[in-house]
mmCIF file of C-alpha atoms in Angstrom:
data_model
loop_
_atom_site.group_PDB
_atom_site.id
_atom_site.type_symbol
_atom_site.label_atom_id
_atom_site.label_comp_id
_atom_site.label_asym_id
_atom_site.label_seq_id
_atom_site.Cartn_x
_atom_site.Cartn_y
_atom_site.Cartn_z
ATOM 1 C CA UNK A 21 88.077 116.123 108.857
ATOM 2 C CA UNK A 22 86.652 115.745 105.326
ATOM 3 C CA UNK A 23 90.009 115.279 103.965
ATOM 4 C CA UNK A 24 91.412 112.430 105.710
ATOM 5 C CA UNK A 25 87.937 110.922 106.038
ATOM 6 C CA UNK A 26 87.415 110.792 102.311
ATOM 7 C CA UNK A 27 91.489 108.842 103.025
ATOM 8 C CA UNK A 28 90.195 106.291 105.313
ATOM 9 C CA UNK A 29 87.284 105.839 102.941
ATOM 10 C CA UNK A 30 89.434 105.071 100.257
ATOM 11 C CA UNK A 31 91.943 103.375 101.789
ATOM 12 C CA UNK A 32 89.090 100.929 103.602
ATOM 13 C CA UNK A 33 87.642 100.354 100.281
ATOM 14 C CA UNK A 34 90.951 99.728 98.510
ATOM 15 C CA UNK A 35 92.058 96.929 101.004
ATOM 16 C CA UNK A 36 88.516 95.648 100.376
ATOM 17 C CA UNK A 37 89.702 95.598 96.991
ATOM 18 C CA UNK A 38 93.221 94.041 97.702
ATOM 19 C CA UNK A 39 91.231 91.021 99.490
ATOM 20 C CA UNK A 40 89.747 90.691 95.700
ATOM 21 C CA UNK A 41 93.131 90.794 94.398
ATOM 22 C CA UNK A 42 94.428 88.292 96.559
ATOM 23 C CA UNK A 43 91.697 86.204 96.001
ATOM 24 C CA UNK A 44 92.550 86.792 92.276
ATOM 25 C CA UNK A 45 96.331 85.578 93.023
ATOM 26 C CA UNK A 46 94.600 82.634 94.886
ATOM 27 C CA UNK A 47 92.839 81.242 91.903
ATOM 28 C CA UNK A 48 95.812 82.055 89.820
ATOM 29 C CA UNK A 49 98.098 80.040 92.316
ATOM 30 C CA UNK A 50 95.971 76.778 92.562
ATOM 31 C CA UNK A 51 95.368 77.041 88.769
ATOM 32 C CA UNK A 52 98.570 78.348 86.899
ATOM 33 C CA UNK A 53 102.116 75.942 87.188
ATOM 34 C CA UNK A 54 104.306 77.986 89.433
ATOM 35 C CA UNK A 55 106.204 79.165 86.208
ATOM 36 C CA UNK A 56 103.300 80.266 84.345
ATOM 37 C CA UNK A 57 102.310 81.777 88.021
ATOM 38 C CA UNK A 58 105.466 83.793 87.707
ATOM 39 C CA UNK A 59 105.188 84.392 84.150
ATOM 40 C CA UNK A 60 101.904 86.317 84.587
ATOM 41 C CA UNK A 61 103.008 88.470 87.464
ATOM 42 C CA UNK A 62 106.272 89.172 85.725
ATOM 43 C CA UNK A 63 104.432 90.547 82.815
ATOM 44 C CA UNK A 64 102.221 92.785 85.008
ATOM 45 C CA UNK A 65 105.479 94.358 86.382
ATOM 46 C CA UNK A 66 106.791 94.907 82.940
ATOM 47 C CA UNK A 67 103.210 96.484 81.796
ATOM 48 C CA UNK A 68 103.618 99.043 84.665
ATOM 49 C CA UNK A 69 106.984 99.494 83.348
ATOM 50 C CA UNK A 70 105.927 100.327 80.186
ATOM 51 C CA UNK A 71 103.443 102.648 81.362
ATOM 52 C CA UNK A 72 105.892 104.892 83.225
ATOM 53 C CA UNK A 73 105.609 108.159 81.111
ATOM 54 C CA UNK A 74 101.268 107.936 81.751
ATOM 55 C CA UNK A 75 102.261 107.740 84.940
ATOM 56 C CA UNK A 76 104.340 110.565 85.524
ATOM 57 C CA UNK A 77 102.061 112.844 83.261
ATOM 58 C CA UNK A 78 99.424 111.521 85.131
ATOM 59 C CA UNK A 79 100.810 112.623 88.325
ATOM 60 C CA UNK A 80 102.144 116.084 87.173
ATOM 61 C CA UNK A 81 98.235 116.259 85.911
ATOM 62 C CA UNK A 82 96.906 115.544 89.182
ATOM 63 C CA UNK A 83 99.145 118.250 90.770
ATOM 64 C CA UNK A 84 97.970 121.254 89.051
ATOM 65 C CA UNK A 85 94.515 120.264 88.597
ATOM 66 C CA UNK A 86 94.324 120.166 92.590
ATOM 67 C CA UNK A 87 96.324 124.066 92.408
ATOM 68 C CA UNK A 88 94.083 125.202 90.219
ATOM 69 C CA UNK A 89 90.767 124.345 92.090
ATOM 70 C CA UNK A 90 92.565 125.482 95.144
ATOM 71 C CA UNK A 91 92.812 128.780 94.253
ATOM 72 C CA UNK A 92 89.976 128.849 91.994
ATOM 73 C CA UNK A 93 91.869 129.422 88.681
ATOM 74 C CA UNK A 94 88.987 128.066 86.573
ATOM 75 C CA UNK A 95 90.656 129.461 83.639
ATOM 76 C CA UNK A 96 93.876 127.774 83.779
ATOM 77 C CA UNK A 97 92.086 124.660 85.087
ATOM 78 C CA UNK A 98 90.020 124.522 82.057
ATOM 79 C CA UNK A 99 92.958 125.432 79.973
ATOM 80 C CA UNK A 100 95.035 122.576 81.719
ATOM 81 C CA UNK A 101 91.863 119.848 80.808
ATOM 82 C CA UNK A 102 91.435 120.900 77.049
ATOM 83 C CA UNK A 103 95.054 120.676 76.769
ATOM 84 C CA UNK A 104 95.061 116.768 77.773
ATOM 85 C CA UNK A 105 92.903 116.072 75.266
ATOM 86 C CA UNK A 106 95.320 116.628 72.604
ATOM 87 C CA UNK A 107 97.944 115.649 74.803
ATOM 88 C CA UNK A 108 95.651 112.257 75.368
ATOM 89 C CA UNK A 109 95.926 111.808 71.511
ATOM 90 C CA UNK A 110 99.434 112.445 71.171
ATOM 91 C CA UNK A 111 100.842 110.109 74.139
ATOM 92 C CA UNK A 112 98.443 107.315 73.094
ATOM 93 C CA UNK A 113 100.184 107.577 69.580
ATOM 94 C CA UNK A 114 103.516 107.719 70.599
ATOM 95 C CA UNK A 115 103.574 105.850 73.784
ATOM 96 C CA UNK A 116 101.904 102.949 71.274
ATOM 97 C CA UNK A 117 104.414 103.263 68.457
ATOM 98 C CA UNK A 118 107.654 103.391 71.587
ATOM 99 C CA UNK A 119 106.104 100.377 73.027
ATOM 100 C CA UNK A 120 105.998 98.370 69.547
ATOM 101 C CA UNK A 121 109.404 99.236 69.072
ATOM 102 C CA UNK A 122 110.843 98.437 72.235
ATOM 103 C CA UNK A 123 108.313 95.313 73.450
ATOM 104 C CA UNK A 124 110.368 92.616 71.472
ATOM 105 C CA UNK A 125 114.261 93.888 72.473
ATOM 106 C CA UNK A 126 113.031 94.302 76.418
ATOM 107 C CA UNK A 127 111.017 90.584 76.387
ATOM 108 C CA UNK A 128 114.102 89.599 74.961
ATOM 109 C CA UNK A 129 116.128 91.077 77.345
ATOM 110 C CA UNK A 130 114.001 90.311 80.701
ATOM 111 C CA UNK A 131 113.737 86.654 79.003
ATOM 112 C CA UNK A 132 110.108 86.573 78.669
ATOM 113 C CA UNK A 133 109.495 82.924 76.928
ATOM 114 C CA UNK A 134 106.521 83.635 74.515
ATOM 115 C CA UNK A 135 106.021 86.739 72.350
ATOM 116 C CA UNK A 136 101.939 86.389 73.092
ATOM 117 C CA UNK A 137 102.800 87.799 76.615
ATOM 118 C CA UNK A 138 104.745 90.837 74.813
ATOM 119 C CA UNK A 139 101.537 91.169 72.886
ATOM 120 C CA UNK A 140 99.243 90.747 75.956
ATOM 121 C CA UNK A 141 101.166 93.964 77.704
ATOM 122 C CA UNK A 142 100.620 95.966 74.494
ATOM 123 C CA UNK A 143 97.009 95.582 74.983
ATOM 124 C CA UNK A 144 97.026 96.327 78.341
ATOM 125 C CA UNK A 145 99.713 99.237 78.395
ATOM 126 C CA UNK A 146 97.236 100.958 75.388
ATOM 127 C CA UNK A 147 94.336 100.182 77.421
ATOM 128 C CA UNK A 148 95.850 102.182 80.560
ATOM 129 C CA UNK A 149 96.884 104.943 78.205
ATOM 130 C CA UNK A 150 92.762 106.061 78.240
ATOM 131 C CA UNK A 151 91.577 104.729 81.364
ATOM 132 C CA UNK A 152 94.856 106.344 83.980
ATOM 133 C CA UNK A 153 94.458 109.679 82.373
ATOM 134 C CA UNK A 154 90.972 109.587 83.274
ATOM 135 C CA UNK A 155 91.816 108.272 86.832
ATOM 136 C CA UNK A 156 94.135 110.933 86.848
ATOM 137 C CA UNK A 157 91.655 113.773 86.224
ATOM 138 C CA UNK A 158 89.137 112.464 88.935
ATOM 139 C CA UNK A 159 91.830 112.342 91.519
ATOM 140 C CA UNK A 160 92.882 115.751 91.268
ATOM 141 C CA UNK A 161 89.013 116.549 91.056
ATOM 142 C CA UNK A 162 89.319 114.947 94.719
ATOM 143 C CA UNK A 163 86.466 112.136 93.949
ATOM 144 C CA UNK A 164 88.154 109.591 96.215
ATOM 145 C CA UNK A 165 85.317 107.862 97.005
ATOM 146 C CA UNK A 166 84.076 107.424 93.187
ATOM 147 C CA UNK A 167 87.345 106.160 92.672
ATOM 148 C CA UNK A 168 87.483 103.799 95.233
ATOM 149 C CA UNK A 169 84.128 102.278 94.300
ATOM 150 C CA UNK A 170 85.061 101.768 90.637
ATOM 151 C CA UNK A 171 88.035 100.118 92.098
ATOM 152 C CA UNK A 172 86.126 97.322 93.699
ATOM 153 C CA UNK A 173 84.036 96.980 90.705
ATOM 154 C CA UNK A 174 87.169 96.846 88.554
ATOM 155 C CA UNK A 175 88.600 93.664 90.812
ATOM 156 C CA UNK A 176 85.206 92.043 90.657
ATOM 157 C CA UNK A 177 85.216 91.831 87.052
ATOM 158 C CA UNK A 178 89.200 90.736 87.443
ATOM 159 C CA UNK A 179 88.228 87.777 89.519
ATOM 160 C CA UNK A 180 85.111 86.590 87.181
ATOM 161 C CA UNK A 181 87.076 86.643 84.310
ATOM 162 C CA UNK A 182 90.382 84.449 86.071
ATOM 163 C CA UNK A 183 87.707 82.076 87.411
ATOM 164 C CA UNK A 184 85.990 81.470 84.470
ATOM 165 C CA UNK A 185 88.710 80.996 82.257
ATOM 166 C CA UNK A 186 91.817 80.061 83.896
ATOM 167 C CA UNK A 187 90.472 76.472 84.451
ATOM 168 C CA UNK A 188 89.988 75.478 80.740
ATOM 169 C CA UNK A 189 93.240 77.914 79.627
ATOM 170 C CA UNK A 190 95.657 77.552 82.707
ATOM 171 C CA UNK A 191 98.203 80.059 81.167
ATOM 172 C CA UNK A 192 99.687 83.240 81.842
ATOM 173 C CA UNK A 193 98.202 84.849 79.201
ATOM 174 C CA UNK A 194 94.663 84.425 80.570
ATOM 175 C CA UNK A 195 95.706 85.817 83.946
ATOM 176 C CA UNK A 196 96.974 89.105 82.248
ATOM 177 C CA UNK A 197 94.011 89.211 79.681
ATOM 178 C CA UNK A 198 91.899 89.601 83.097
ATOM 179 C CA UNK A 199 93.368 92.855 83.957
ATOM 180 C CA UNK A 200 92.999 94.249 80.677
ATOM 181 C CA UNK A 201 89.031 92.950 81.033
ATOM 182 C CA UNK A 202 88.934 94.771 84.797
ATOM 183 C CA UNK A 203 89.874 98.362 82.946
ATOM 184 C CA UNK A 204 86.521 98.427 81.396
ATOM 185 C CA UNK A 205 85.302 99.717 84.813
ATOM 186 C CA UNK A 206 86.974 102.922 84.362
ATOM 187 C CA UNK A 207 84.850 103.677 81.495
ATOM 188 C CA UNK A 208 82.078 104.315 84.187
ATOM 189 C CA UNK A 209 83.955 107.137 84.825
ATOM 190 C CA UNK A 210 83.023 108.679 81.627
ATOM 191 C CA UNK A 211 79.276 109.536 83.247
ATOM 192 C CA UNK A 212 81.271 112.537 84.943
ATOM 193 C CA UNK A 213 83.124 113.925 81.765
ATOM 194 C CA UNK A 214 80.667 116.898 81.932
ATOM 195 C CA UNK A 215 81.441 117.802 85.783
ATOM 196 C CA UNK A 216 85.159 118.171 84.871
ATOM 197 C CA UNK A 217 85.006 119.776 81.219
ATOM 198 C CA UNK A 218 82.978 123.167 81.384
ATOM 199 C CA UNK A 219 82.971 124.276 77.391
ATOM 200 C CA UNK A 220 82.611 127.489 76.574
ATOM 201 C CA UNK A 221 84.304 128.791 79.416
ATOM 202 C CA UNK A 222 87.317 130.962 79.551
ATOM 203 C CA UNK A 223 90.997 129.581 78.786
ATOM 204 C CA UNK A 224 94.422 129.961 79.510
ATOM 205 C CA UNK A 225 97.022 127.261 78.699
ATOM 206 C CA UNK A 226 99.432 126.431 81.927
ATOM 207 C CA UNK A 227 101.550 124.520 79.589
ATOM 208 C CA UNK A 228 104.709 126.356 80.091
ATOM 209 C CA UNK A 229 108.441 126.401 80.843
ATOM 210 C CA UNK A 230 107.415 125.749 84.951
ATOM 211 C CA UNK A 231 105.303 122.923 83.927
ATOM 212 C CA UNK A 232 107.669 121.061 81.961
ATOM 213 C CA UNK A 233 110.093 121.149 84.487
ATOM 214 C CA UNK A 234 107.806 119.990 87.127
ATOM 215 C CA UNK A 235 107.131 117.034 84.823
ATOM 216 C CA UNK A 236 110.608 116.378 84.519
ATOM 217 C CA UNK A 237 111.067 115.697 87.910
ATOM 218 C CA UNK A 238 107.399 114.178 88.300
ATOM 219 C CA UNK A 239 108.565 111.641 85.457
ATOM 220 C CA UNK A 240 112.287 110.900 88.253
ATOM 221 C CA UNK A 241 109.650 110.221 90.786
ATOM 222 C CA UNK A 242 107.347 108.151 89.312
ATOM 223 C CA UNK A 243 110.479 105.706 87.945
ATOM 224 C CA UNK A 244 111.666 105.672 91.211
ATOM 225 C CA UNK A 245 108.713 104.428 92.720
ATOM 226 C CA UNK A 246 108.470 101.920 90.353
ATOM 227 C CA UNK A 247 111.956 100.532 90.464
ATOM 228 C CA UNK A 248 111.257 100.658 94.477
ATOM 229 C CA UNK A 249 108.324 98.892 94.483
ATOM 230 C CA UNK A 250 108.011 96.528 91.437
ATOM 231 C CA UNK A 251 111.751 96.714 89.972
ATOM 232 C CA UNK A 252 112.763 93.622 91.599
ATOM 233 C CA UNK A 253 110.078 91.623 89.558
ATOM 234 C CA UNK A 254 111.749 92.693 86.466
ATOM 235 C CA UNK A 255 115.143 91.628 88.023
ATOM 236 C CA UNK A 256 113.454 87.987 88.897
ATOM 237 C CA UNK A 257 112.102 87.595 85.532
ATOM 238 C CA UNK A 258 115.502 88.486 84.184
ATOM 239 C CA UNK A 259 117.563 85.845 86.294
ATOM 240 C CA UNK A 260 114.893 83.079 87.748
ATOM 241 C CA UNK A 261 112.788 80.491 86.032
ATOM 242 C CA UNK A 262 110.659 77.687 87.059
ATOM 243 C CA UNK A 263 109.594 77.009 90.900
ATOM 244 C CA UNK A 264 112.077 79.779 92.095
ATOM 245 C CA UNK A 265 110.307 82.640 90.025
ATOM 246 C CA UNK A 266 106.650 81.358 90.838
ATOM 247 C CA UNK A 267 107.790 81.424 94.496
ATOM 248 C CA UNK A 268 109.023 84.783 94.500
ATOM 249 C CA UNK A 269 106.090 86.233 92.805
ATOM 250 C CA UNK A 270 104.031 84.675 95.395
ATOM 251 C CA UNK A 271 106.239 86.883 98.409
ATOM 252 C CA UNK A 272 106.315 89.319 96.147
ATOM 253 C CA UNK A 273 102.330 89.771 96.127
ATOM 254 C CA UNK A 274 102.395 90.424 99.946
ATOM 255 C CA UNK A 275 105.599 92.285 100.115
ATOM 256 C CA UNK A 276 104.329 94.918 97.761
ATOM 257 C CA UNK A 277 100.594 95.128 99.610
ATOM 258 C CA UNK A 278 102.282 96.823 102.538
ATOM 259 C CA UNK A 279 102.680 100.078 100.630
ATOM 260 C CA UNK A 280 99.886 99.460 98.340
ATOM 261 C CA UNK A 281 97.026 99.057 101.026
ATOM 262 C CA UNK A 282 97.747 102.519 102.378
ATOM 263 C CA UNK A 283 98.664 104.017 99.381
ATOM 264 C CA UNK A 284 95.640 105.716 98.735
ATOM 265 C CA UNK A 285 96.405 107.608 101.952
ATOM 266 C CA UNK A 286 99.302 108.949 100.503
ATOM 267 C CA UNK A 287 97.637 109.885 97.142
ATOM 268 C CA UNK A 288 94.873 111.707 98.991
ATOM 269 C CA UNK A 289 97.629 113.298 101.155
ATOM 270 C CA UNK A 290 99.381 114.430 97.554
ATOM 271 C CA UNK A 291 96.199 115.690 96.010
ATOM 272 C CA UNK A 292 95.395 117.983 99.018
ATOM 273 C CA UNK A 293 99.273 119.132 99.606
ATOM 274 C CA UNK A 294 99.649 120.334 96.245
ATOM 275 C CA UNK A 295 96.029 122.634 96.417
ATOM 276 C CA UNK A 296 96.796 123.757 100.107
ATOM 277 C CA UNK A 297 99.639 124.291 102.029
ATOM 278 C CA UNK A 298 98.026 126.338 104.926
ATOM 279 C CA UNK A 299 95.691 126.069 107.512
ATOM 280 C CA UNK A 300 93.623 123.454 108.653
ATOM 281 C CA UNK A 301 94.853 121.370 105.448
ATOM 282 C CA UNK A 302 98.214 120.777 107.088
ATOM 283 C CA UNK A 303 96.973 119.212 110.526
ATOM 284 C CA UNK A 304 94.635 116.989 107.964
ATOM 285 C CA UNK A 305 97.576 115.903 105.840
ATOM 286 C CA UNK A 306 99.958 115.429 108.798
ATOM 287 C CA UNK A 307 97.250 112.971 110.203
ATOM 288 C CA UNK A 308 97.283 111.133 107.033
ATOM 289 C CA UNK A 309 100.719 110.820 106.918
ATOM 290 C CA UNK A 310 100.748 109.236 110.394
ATOM 291 C CA UNK A 311 98.055 106.835 109.563
ATOM 292 C CA UNK A 312 100.025 106.052 106.709
ATOM 293 C CA UNK A 313 102.936 104.866 108.671
ATOM 294 C CA UNK A 314 100.860 103.349 111.095
ATOM 295 C CA UNK A 315 99.381 101.382 108.301
ATOM 296 C CA UNK A 316 102.763 100.257 106.702
ATOM 297 C CA UNK A 317 104.312 99.248 110.246
ATOM 298 C CA UNK A 318 100.980 97.448 111.342
ATOM 299 C CA UNK A 319 100.910 95.358 107.868
ATOM 300 C CA UNK A 320 104.498 94.599 107.748
ATOM 301 C CA UNK A 321 104.260 92.731 111.222
ATOM 302 C CA UNK A 322 101.016 91.191 110.044
ATOM 303 C CA UNK A 323 102.341 89.758 107.378
ATOM 304 C CA UNK A 324 105.708 88.310 109.053
ATOM 305 C CA UNK A 325 103.416 86.737 111.610
ATOM 306 C CA UNK A 326 100.706 85.038 109.488
ATOM 307 C CA UNK A 327 103.237 85.091 106.011
ATOM 308 C CA UNK A 328 102.902 80.550 106.220
ATOM 309 C CA UNK A 329 99.170 80.840 105.917
ATOM 310 C CA UNK A 330 98.834 83.759 103.514
ATOM 311 C CA UNK A 331 101.557 81.536 101.592
ATOM 312 C CA UNK A 332 99.465 78.511 101.745
ATOM 313 C CA UNK A 333 96.128 80.369 100.946
ATOM 314 C CA UNK A 334 97.941 81.481 97.511
ATOM 315 C CA UNK A 335 99.514 78.124 96.429
ATOM 316 C CA UNK A 336 96.686 75.109 98.143
ATOM 317 C CA UNK A 337 99.803 74.099 99.909
ATOM 318 C CA UNK A 338 102.487 75.114 102.382
ATOM 319 C CA UNK A 339 105.662 76.823 100.341
ATOM 320 C CA UNK A 340 108.663 77.354 103.052
ATOM 321 C CA UNK A 341 110.889 79.034 100.464
ATOM 322 C CA UNK A 342 108.216 81.178 99.580
ATOM 323 C CA UNK A 343 107.355 81.950 103.444
ATOM 324 C CA UNK A 344 111.084 82.319 104.257
ATOM 325 C CA UNK A 345 111.206 85.774 101.470
ATOM 326 C CA UNK A 346 108.454 87.345 102.685
ATOM 327 C CA UNK A 347 110.468 88.420 105.979
ATOM 328 C CA UNK A 348 113.201 90.262 103.934
ATOM 329 C CA UNK A 349 110.481 91.196 101.807
ATOM 330 C CA UNK A 350 108.236 93.091 104.405
ATOM 331 C CA UNK A 351 111.328 94.968 105.875
ATOM 332 C CA UNK A 352 111.856 96.506 102.220
ATOM 333 C CA UNK A 353 108.692 97.558 101.746
ATOM 334 C CA UNK A 354 108.240 99.438 104.825
ATOM 335 C CA UNK A 355 111.473 101.385 103.767
ATOM 336 C CA UNK A 356 110.405 101.844 100.160
ATOM 337 C CA UNK A 357 106.838 103.046 101.600
ATOM 338 C CA UNK A 358 108.709 105.565 104.040
ATOM 339 C CA UNK A 359 110.978 106.566 100.930
ATOM 340 C CA UNK A 360 107.738 107.237 98.971
ATOM 341 C CA UNK A 361 105.779 109.139 101.610
ATOM 342 C CA UNK A 362 108.998 111.800 101.712
ATOM 343 C CA UNK A 363 108.989 111.671 97.635
ATOM 344 C CA UNK A 364 105.533 112.312 97.181
ATOM 345 C CA UNK A 365 105.346 115.366 100.382
ATOM 346 C CA UNK A 366 108.493 116.868 98.545
ATOM 347 C CA UNK A 367 106.749 116.571 94.970
ATOM 348 C CA UNK A 368 103.443 118.022 96.270
ATOM 349 C CA UNK A 369 105.818 120.946 98.141
ATOM 350 C CA UNK A 370 107.671 121.343 94.745
ATOM 351 C CA UNK A 371 110.858 120.863 96.333
ATOM 352 C CA UNK A 372 112.127 119.404 93.138
ATOM 353 C CA UNK A 373 115.707 118.834 94.381
ATOM 354 C CA UNK A 374 114.403 116.359 97.076
ATOM 355 C CA UNK A 375 112.194 114.909 94.835
ATOM 356 C CA UNK A 376 115.317 114.361 91.680
ATOM 357 C CA UNK A 377 116.755 112.414 94.906
ATOM 358 C CA UNK A 378 113.989 110.192 95.485
ATOM 359 C CA UNK A 379 113.867 109.424 91.864
ATOM 360 C CA UNK A 380 117.811 109.187 91.545
ATOM 361 C CA UNK A 381 117.858 106.822 94.699
ATOM 362 C CA UNK A 382 115.185 104.763 93.071
ATOM 363 C CA UNK A 383 116.901 103.948 89.769
ATOM 364 C CA UNK A 384 120.208 103.045 91.645
ATOM 365 C CA UNK A 385 118.140 100.565 93.759
ATOM 366 C CA UNK A 386 116.993 99.138 90.667
ATOM 367 C CA UNK A 387 120.600 99.006 89.186
ATOM 368 C CA UNK A 388 121.669 97.297 92.776
ATOM 369 C CA UNK A 389 119.134 94.503 91.855
ATOM 370 C CA UNK A 390 120.021 93.940 88.462
ATOM 371 C CA UNK A 391 123.725 93.580 89.195
ATOM 372 C CA UNK A 392 123.901 91.830 92.317
ATOM 373 C CA UNK A 393 120.404 90.206 92.656
ATOM 374 C CA UNK A 394 121.108 86.470 89.985
ATOM 375 C CA UNK A 395 119.502 84.563 92.624
ATOM 376 C CA UNK A 396 116.632 85.013 95.438
ATOM 377 C CA UNK A 397 119.076 84.734 98.149
ATOM 378 C CA UNK A 398 121.483 87.341 96.429
ATOM 379 C CA UNK A 399 118.184 89.672 95.731
ATOM 380 C CA UNK A 400 116.288 89.516 98.983
ATOM 381 C CA UNK A 401 119.766 90.234 100.597
ATOM 382 C CA UNK A 402 120.426 93.446 98.516
ATOM 383 C CA UNK A 403 116.699 94.552 98.789
ATOM 384 C CA UNK A 404 116.549 95.947 102.555
ATOM 385 C CA UNK A 405 120.501 97.211 102.491
ATOM 386 C CA UNK A 406 119.423 99.105 99.200
ATOM 387 C CA UNK A 407 116.140 100.321 100.487
ATOM 388 C CA UNK A 408 117.568 101.499 103.652
ATOM 389 C CA UNK A 409 120.660 102.852 102.607
ATOM 390 C CA UNK A 410 117.915 104.799 100.035
ATOM 391 C CA UNK A 411 116.231 105.789 103.051
ATOM 392 C CA UNK A 412 119.026 107.411 105.102
ATOM 393 C CA UNK A 413 120.371 109.451 101.629
ATOM 394 C CA UNK A 414 116.825 110.697 101.344
ATOM 395 C CA UNK A 415 116.356 111.953 105.274
ATOM 396 C CA UNK A 416 119.354 113.485 104.963
ATOM 397 C CA UNK A 417 118.210 115.472 101.907
ATOM 398 C CA UNK A 418 114.693 116.191 103.407
ATOM 399 C CA UNK A 419 116.581 117.424 106.727
ATOM 400 C CA UNK A 420 118.681 119.628 104.539
ATOM 401 C CA UNK A 421 115.877 121.320 102.946
ATOM 402 C CA UNK A 422 113.986 122.040 105.929
ATOM 403 C CA UNK A 423 117.535 123.450 107.437
ATOM 404 C CA UNK A 424 117.502 126.012 104.288
ATOM 405 C CA UNK A 425 114.257 126.673 104.900
#
């Protein structure tokens, strides 16, 4: 009861945060030109792309914290957390060096127009290294309500920043800077730092081959999730320009909101499944998955029905081109959400082969978009076909695994 209730609370507050992000998008859509609006959102997709190694490590960390807590293995839990402090420094340094080396060639490949946008992306990525690992620790500890409240505060900070500065400075750099400013909200997690670390307690290092294998598969799963949910944005940045890019990114904000809004239910399920696969927890986990699927369907239906109203809210005027894009986006993101549910369930179960299939399919999906999506019509035609084919293959792999078990 407590588990799925926490998932609902987190989802409700995340929905409120999503409305706040929608308000931010409306401010940007009204004050920025469509090309600048497109550049701002493409840069945010690029930041997420740069942060994939951190996301992979964070997801593996969530799994093992939940696993050790459920088994009451405090020695290995504290050994894991102690190792994280060292890894955080190494990841910060290594990620910074890698980002510095790659941000210019990647920026040229994806046709970002200004080096200042890449600089903002680099700063956001560095801030995300520290805040992202703190969030992962708290999620592993199942502090969902605290995280939800902090998420709402972060959105309010982002909105205030955009409202104050985009009118005198209507540029994509300021829009990205609002996201960087919102990371400050995660510093409040330091207040509970002492509840995570127990200094002086016995420590057993869990950093072994098993953890390394799980981390490798997790990296593939996280990459697959990114390519399914946001890889199209980088393809759009590479091939589109001007109003086409702005209209596409406007439709993308709504389409990606479908899995993002109910995503907390999936993350609560992942945390729970990582720690407990027996008893009453199984029923709670299935309830969370059911609510997740219902949320995907309702979100897609509502978005299609009110698509013209939503687009007008963002841009302040009718935009039939962006409204038409929302229909294939909704179909695609519903399929993507279902794919993500199978991938995260498999990863939490340690069905590494199925999770690896999910990651591979995500990479293949992105390759399809990069090779065929040279126009908005071509990209939006390829997306639902690719996501649907991936869903069929992934279901086959999942059913095969169930049959073997």
